[in-house]
PDB file of C-alpha atoms in Angstrom:
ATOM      1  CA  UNK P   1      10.195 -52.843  35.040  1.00 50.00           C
ATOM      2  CA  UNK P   2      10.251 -50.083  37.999  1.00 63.00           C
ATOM      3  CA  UNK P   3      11.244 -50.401  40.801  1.00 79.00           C
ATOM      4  CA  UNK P   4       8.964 -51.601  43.167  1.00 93.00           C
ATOM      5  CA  UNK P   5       7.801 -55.334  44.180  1.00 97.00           C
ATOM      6  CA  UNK P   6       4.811 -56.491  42.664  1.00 97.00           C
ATOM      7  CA  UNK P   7       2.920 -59.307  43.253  1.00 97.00           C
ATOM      8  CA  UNK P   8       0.660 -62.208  41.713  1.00 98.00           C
ATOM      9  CA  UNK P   9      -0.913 -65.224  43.487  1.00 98.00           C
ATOM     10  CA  UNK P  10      -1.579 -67.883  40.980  1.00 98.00           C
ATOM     11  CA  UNK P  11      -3.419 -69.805  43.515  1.00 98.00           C
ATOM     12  CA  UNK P  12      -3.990 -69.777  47.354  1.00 97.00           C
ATOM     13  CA  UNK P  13      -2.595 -72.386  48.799  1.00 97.00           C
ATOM     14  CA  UNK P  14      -5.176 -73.772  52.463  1.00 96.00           C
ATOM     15  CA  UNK P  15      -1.992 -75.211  54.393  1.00 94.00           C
ATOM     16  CA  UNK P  16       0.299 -73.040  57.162  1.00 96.00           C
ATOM     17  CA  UNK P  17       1.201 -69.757  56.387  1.00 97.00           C
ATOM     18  CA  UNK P  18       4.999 -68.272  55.599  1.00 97.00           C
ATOM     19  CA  UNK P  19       5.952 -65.819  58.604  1.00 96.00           C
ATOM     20  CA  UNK P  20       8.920 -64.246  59.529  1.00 96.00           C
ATOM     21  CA  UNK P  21      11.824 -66.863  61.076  1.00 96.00           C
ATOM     22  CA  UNK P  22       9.996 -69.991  59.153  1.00 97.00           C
ATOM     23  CA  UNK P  23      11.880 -72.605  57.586  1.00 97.00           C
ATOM     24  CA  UNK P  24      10.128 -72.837  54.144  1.00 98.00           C
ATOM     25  CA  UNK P  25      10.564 -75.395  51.377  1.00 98.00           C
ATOM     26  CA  UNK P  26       9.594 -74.379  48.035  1.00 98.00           C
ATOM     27  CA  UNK P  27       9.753 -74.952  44.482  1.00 98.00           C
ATOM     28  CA  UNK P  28      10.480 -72.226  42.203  1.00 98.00           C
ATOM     29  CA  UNK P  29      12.026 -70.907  38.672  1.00 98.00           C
ATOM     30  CA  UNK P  30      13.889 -67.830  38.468  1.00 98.00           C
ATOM     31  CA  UNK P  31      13.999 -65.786  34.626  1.00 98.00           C
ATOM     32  CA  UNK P  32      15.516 -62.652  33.703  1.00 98.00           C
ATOM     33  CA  UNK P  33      13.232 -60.094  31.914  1.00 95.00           C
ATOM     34  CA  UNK P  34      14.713 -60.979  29.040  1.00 96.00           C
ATOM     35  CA  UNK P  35      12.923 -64.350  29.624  1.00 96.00           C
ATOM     36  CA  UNK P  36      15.875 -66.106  29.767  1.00 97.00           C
ATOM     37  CA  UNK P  37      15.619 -69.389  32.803  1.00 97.00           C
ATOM     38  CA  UNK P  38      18.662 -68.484  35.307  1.00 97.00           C
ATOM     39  CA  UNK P  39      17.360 -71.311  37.891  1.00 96.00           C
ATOM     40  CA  UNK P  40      14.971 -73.926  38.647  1.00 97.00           C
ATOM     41  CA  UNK P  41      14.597 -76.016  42.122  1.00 98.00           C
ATOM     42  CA  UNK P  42      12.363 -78.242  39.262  1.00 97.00           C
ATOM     43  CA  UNK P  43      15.487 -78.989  37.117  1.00 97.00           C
ATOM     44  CA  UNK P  44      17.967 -79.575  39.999  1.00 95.00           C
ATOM     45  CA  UNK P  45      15.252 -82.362  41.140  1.00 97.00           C
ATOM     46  CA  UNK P  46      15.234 -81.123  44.678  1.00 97.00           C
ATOM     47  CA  UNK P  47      13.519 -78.043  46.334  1.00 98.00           C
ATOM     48  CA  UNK P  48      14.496 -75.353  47.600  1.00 97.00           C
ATOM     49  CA  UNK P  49      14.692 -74.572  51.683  1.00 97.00           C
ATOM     50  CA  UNK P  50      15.448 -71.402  53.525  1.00 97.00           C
ATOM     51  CA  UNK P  51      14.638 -69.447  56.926  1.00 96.00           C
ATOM     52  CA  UNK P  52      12.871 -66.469  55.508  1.00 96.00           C
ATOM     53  CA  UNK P  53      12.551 -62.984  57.119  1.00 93.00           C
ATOM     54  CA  UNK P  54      15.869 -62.812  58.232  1.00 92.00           C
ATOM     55  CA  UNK P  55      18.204 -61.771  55.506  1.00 93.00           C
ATOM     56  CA  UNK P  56      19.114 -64.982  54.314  1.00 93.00           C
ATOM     57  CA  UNK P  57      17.953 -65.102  50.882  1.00 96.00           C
ATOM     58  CA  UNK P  58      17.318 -61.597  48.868  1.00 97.00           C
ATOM     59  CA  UNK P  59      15.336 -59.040  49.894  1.00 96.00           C
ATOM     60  CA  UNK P  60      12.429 -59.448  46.749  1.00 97.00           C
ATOM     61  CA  UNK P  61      11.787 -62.720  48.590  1.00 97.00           C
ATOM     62  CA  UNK P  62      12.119 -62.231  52.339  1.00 97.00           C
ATOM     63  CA  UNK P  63       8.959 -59.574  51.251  1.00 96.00           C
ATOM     64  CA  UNK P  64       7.164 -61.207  48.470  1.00 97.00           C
ATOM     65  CA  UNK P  65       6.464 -64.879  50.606  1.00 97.00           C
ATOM     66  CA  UNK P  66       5.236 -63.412  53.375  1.00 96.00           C
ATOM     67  CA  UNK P  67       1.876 -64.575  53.571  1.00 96.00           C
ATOM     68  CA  UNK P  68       1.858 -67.305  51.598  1.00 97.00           C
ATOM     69  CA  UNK P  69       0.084 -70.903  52.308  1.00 98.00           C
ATOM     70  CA  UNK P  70       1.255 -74.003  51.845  1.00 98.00           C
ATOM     71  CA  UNK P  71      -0.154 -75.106  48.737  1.00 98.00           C
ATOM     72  CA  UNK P  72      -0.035 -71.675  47.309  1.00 98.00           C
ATOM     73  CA  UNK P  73       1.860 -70.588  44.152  1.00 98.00           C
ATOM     74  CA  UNK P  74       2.937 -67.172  43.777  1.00 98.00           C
ATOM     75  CA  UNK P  75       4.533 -64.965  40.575  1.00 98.00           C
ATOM     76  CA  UNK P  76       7.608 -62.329  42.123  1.00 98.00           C
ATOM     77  CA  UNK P  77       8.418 -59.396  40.224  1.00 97.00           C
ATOM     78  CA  UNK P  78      11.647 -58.512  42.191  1.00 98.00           C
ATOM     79  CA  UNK P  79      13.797 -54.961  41.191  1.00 97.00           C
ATOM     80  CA  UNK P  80      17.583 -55.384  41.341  1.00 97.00           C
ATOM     81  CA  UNK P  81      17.266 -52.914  44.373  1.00 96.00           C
ATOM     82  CA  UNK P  82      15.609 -56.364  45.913  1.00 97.00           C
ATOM     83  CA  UNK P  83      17.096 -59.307  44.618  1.00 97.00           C
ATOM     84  CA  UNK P  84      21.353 -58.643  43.708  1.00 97.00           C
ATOM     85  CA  UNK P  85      21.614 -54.730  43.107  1.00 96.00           C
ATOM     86  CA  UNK P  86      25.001 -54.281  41.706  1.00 97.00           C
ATOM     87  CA  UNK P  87      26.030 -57.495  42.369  1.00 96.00           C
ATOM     88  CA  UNK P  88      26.904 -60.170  39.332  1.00 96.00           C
ATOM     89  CA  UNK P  89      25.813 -63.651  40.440  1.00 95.00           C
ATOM     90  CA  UNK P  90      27.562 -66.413  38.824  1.00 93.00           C
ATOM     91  CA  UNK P  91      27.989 -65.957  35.355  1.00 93.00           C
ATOM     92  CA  UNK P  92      23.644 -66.418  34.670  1.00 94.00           C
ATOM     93  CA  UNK P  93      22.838 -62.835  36.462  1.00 97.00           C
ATOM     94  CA  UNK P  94      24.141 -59.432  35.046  1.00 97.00           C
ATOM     95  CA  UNK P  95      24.043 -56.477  37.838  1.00 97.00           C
ATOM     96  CA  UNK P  96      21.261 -54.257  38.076  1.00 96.00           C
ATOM     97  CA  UNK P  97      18.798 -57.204  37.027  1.00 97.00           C
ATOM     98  CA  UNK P  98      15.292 -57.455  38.003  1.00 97.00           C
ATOM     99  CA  UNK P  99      14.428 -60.853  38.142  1.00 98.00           C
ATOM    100  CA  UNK P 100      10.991 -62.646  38.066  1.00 98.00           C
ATOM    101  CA  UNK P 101      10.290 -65.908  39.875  1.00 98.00           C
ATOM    102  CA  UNK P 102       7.293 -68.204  40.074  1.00 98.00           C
ATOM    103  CA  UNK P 103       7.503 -70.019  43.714  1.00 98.00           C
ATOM    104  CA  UNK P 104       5.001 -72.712  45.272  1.00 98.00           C
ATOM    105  CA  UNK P 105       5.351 -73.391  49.226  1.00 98.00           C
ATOM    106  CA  UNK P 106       5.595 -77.299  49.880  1.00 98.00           C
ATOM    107  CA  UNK P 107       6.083 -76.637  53.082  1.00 98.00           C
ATOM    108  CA  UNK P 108       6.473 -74.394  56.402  1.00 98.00           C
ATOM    109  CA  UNK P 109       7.928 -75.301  59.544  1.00 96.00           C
ATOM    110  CA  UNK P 110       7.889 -72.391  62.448  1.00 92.00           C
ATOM    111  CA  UNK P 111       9.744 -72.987  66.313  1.00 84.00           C
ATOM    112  CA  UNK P 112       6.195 -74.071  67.253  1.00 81.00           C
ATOM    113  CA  UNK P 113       6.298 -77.457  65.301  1.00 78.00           C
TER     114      UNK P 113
END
């Protein structure tokens, strides 16, 4: 993989789009390259929420959602240089991985709403 963020939409979502300082709520799946699952918002039975833009989750993502719709599903092909650099997560991801996600947007809530 090199390193640079790339990109797939599986579908375009219709609903409110993802911009910078949004609360999101998503479902995703996170896999090494190797293939191997390292997390899934689907098997913990909940999803996922976070403020995105700002710093709070990694880099791959605060870049890669941008854009999205509601509705919309979305493959992430984050380098380590985005996601956890030298960093070892938990005892699921190594340093220096680059990580691929799959992510749908159930939801986006902005200071407007």
């Amino acid at each position: 993989m090199d390193q640079q963020l790339k990109i797939e939409d599986l579908h375009i979502g219709n609903g409110k789009e993802v911009v910078r300082g949004a609360l999101i709520t998503t479902h995703y799946t996170g896999w090494l390259e190797d293939g191997s699952k390292f997390e899934s918002s689907h098997d913990k039975g909940r999803p996922f929420q976070c403020v995105i833009g700002t710093g709070r989750v990694i880099k791959g993502w605060d870049i890669g959602l941008m854009g999205m719709k509601v509705g919309g599903k979305r493959k992430l092909w984050v380098p380590a240089a985005l996601a956890y650099g030298e960093r070892q997560i938990g005892t699921r991801i190594p340093p220096h991985s680059n990580l691929l996600f799959e992510i749908e947007v159930l939801e986006v809530l902005t200071r407007d709403d």
